[in-house]
Amino acid sequence: MGRDYRFTVYLPDGYGESCLSYPVLYLLHGANGDEHDWLNKGKIKPTLDRLINDDAITPMIVVMPGHKQMWWVDANAEKAGTVLMKELLPRIEQDFRIVEGRAGRMVAGLSAGGQAAVRLAFEHPEMFAAAAALSPAVYEPLPPSNSSAMKDPPFQKDGKFDGEAWAKLSWRPLFETYRAQPVVVPFYINSGDIDRFEIPYHAAALFRELHRHQPGNAIFRVVAGDHEWPVWASTIGDALEYMSPHARTPIEADPARCGAAK
């Protein structure tokens, strides 16, 4: 990528003293967010601590990357999606004890990051055991006029929003490829009921397609709230509980990789 890639990592209690490999969740921020959002605004650490301590989810590592191109797509020479998959994931799985293979990975995100989680799961179903999209910006056919997508560089041409660029980079083309192959990624999808970007409508359309393709392996929840952190902070636990059973539980690691720094 040619520059630093910032990310924050949550390690479950006992990671440093154990000799276990853990599943990992890649958790993406939304528009104008950064690698600290889920910790500071989403209060993800106490949620993870509580759910793990209550045996509601398997102990896991959570990686929260930060990227200025918050739609996580390859566009305008900024290969945000490729960098995530080809540079960040291998780096994380080299530096931390991660369960190998598909059963060791999950992906989730909110808003633009939720749309990215959908795209990544559709594009790389062999890589992810489960996915979650909270208030995902899966607008179809076009974003609403108040969406940041209308002004973001990946979807612009000659300084103006380009509907063709949006359609090309949306989830729909990837879904056509996804449903033509045999691997199923279980999906958790939600939205606030008064979301100002009309997410319930668009998320329901996504769920409908998933339900037709993989009945029993997708759920959609509408909760009270707008497009806001109280919705995401209060429902990320539900998403974690949905994804966790699809991931492998921690397993014994190679002794050479054990210790606080590995």
mmCIF file of N, CA and C in Angstrom, residues 149-163:
data_model
loop_
_atom_site.group_PDB
_atom_site.id
_atom_site.type_symbol
_atom_site.label_atom_id
_atom_site.label_comp_id
_atom_site.label_asym_id
_atom_site.label_seq_id
_atom_site.Cartn_x
_atom_site.Cartn_y
_atom_site.Cartn_z
ATOM 1 N N ALA A 149 -22.079 8.544 0.186
ATOM 2 C CA ALA A 149 -21.658 7.930 -1.079
ATOM 3 C C ALA A 149 -21.801 8.890 -2.250
ATOM 4 N N MET A 150 -22.716 9.843 -2.146
ATOM 5 C CA MET A 150 -22.941 10.780 -3.245
ATOM 6 C C MET A 150 -21.739 11.684 -3.489
ATOM 7 N N LYS A 151 -20.863 11.810 -2.485
ATOM 8 C CA LYS A 151 -19.720 12.709 -2.618
ATOM 9 C C LYS A 151 -18.381 11.997 -2.478
ATOM 10 N N ASP A 152 -18.398 10.695 -2.269
ATOM 11 C CA ASP A 152 -17.152 9.971 -2.041
ATOM 12 C C ASP A 152 -16.465 9.630 -3.362
ATOM 13 N N PRO A 153 -15.135 9.769 -3.424
ATOM 14 C CA PRO A 153 -14.386 9.574 -4.668
ATOM 15 C C PRO A 153 -14.624 8.252 -5.396
ATOM 16 N N PRO A 154 -14.797 7.108 -4.706
ATOM 17 C CA PRO A 154 -14.973 5.862 -5.467
ATOM 18 C C PRO A 154 -16.150 5.880 -6.433
ATOM 19 N N PHE A 155 -17.132 6.751 -6.159
ATOM 20 C CA PHE A 155 -18.354 6.744 -6.958
ATOM 21 C C PHE A 155 -18.525 8.037 -7.756
ATOM 22 N N GLN A 156 -17.401 8.703 -8.034
ATOM 23 C CA GLN A 156 -17.460 9.967 -8.761
ATOM 24 C C GLN A 156 -16.798 9.855 -10.131
ATOM 25 N N LYS A 157 -17.295 10.658 -11.031
ATOM 26 C CA LYS A 157 -16.690 10.797 -12.349
ATOM 27 C C LYS A 157 -16.774 12.261 -12.736
ATOM 28 N N ASP A 158 -15.632 12.835 -13.039
ATOM 29 C CA ASP A 158 -15.563 14.261 -13.381
ATOM 30 C C ASP A 158 -16.175 15.123 -12.285
ATOM 31 N N GLY A 159 -15.935 14.739 -11.041
ATOM 32 C CA GLY A 159 -16.387 15.533 -9.908
ATOM 33 C C GLY A 159 -17.841 15.383 -9.541
ATOM 34 N N LYS A 160 -18.541 14.450 -10.181
ATOM 35 C CA LYS A 160 -19.959 14.249 -9.888
ATOM 36 C C LYS A 160 -20.237 12.774 -9.603
ATOM 37 N N PHE A 161 -21.296 12.537 -8.837
ATOM 38 C CA PHE A 161 -21.683 11.162 -8.550
ATOM 39 C C PHE A 161 -21.993 10.420 -9.843
ATOM 40 N N ASP A 162 -21.481 9.194 -9.932
ATOM 41 C CA ASP A 162 -21.656 8.381 -11.133
ATOM 42 C C ASP A 162 -22.408 7.098 -10.776
ATOM 43 N N GLY A 163 -23.653 7.018 -11.211
ATOM 44 C CA GLY A 163 -24.469 5.857 -10.899
ATOM 45 C C GLY A 163 -23.891 4.558 -11.419
#
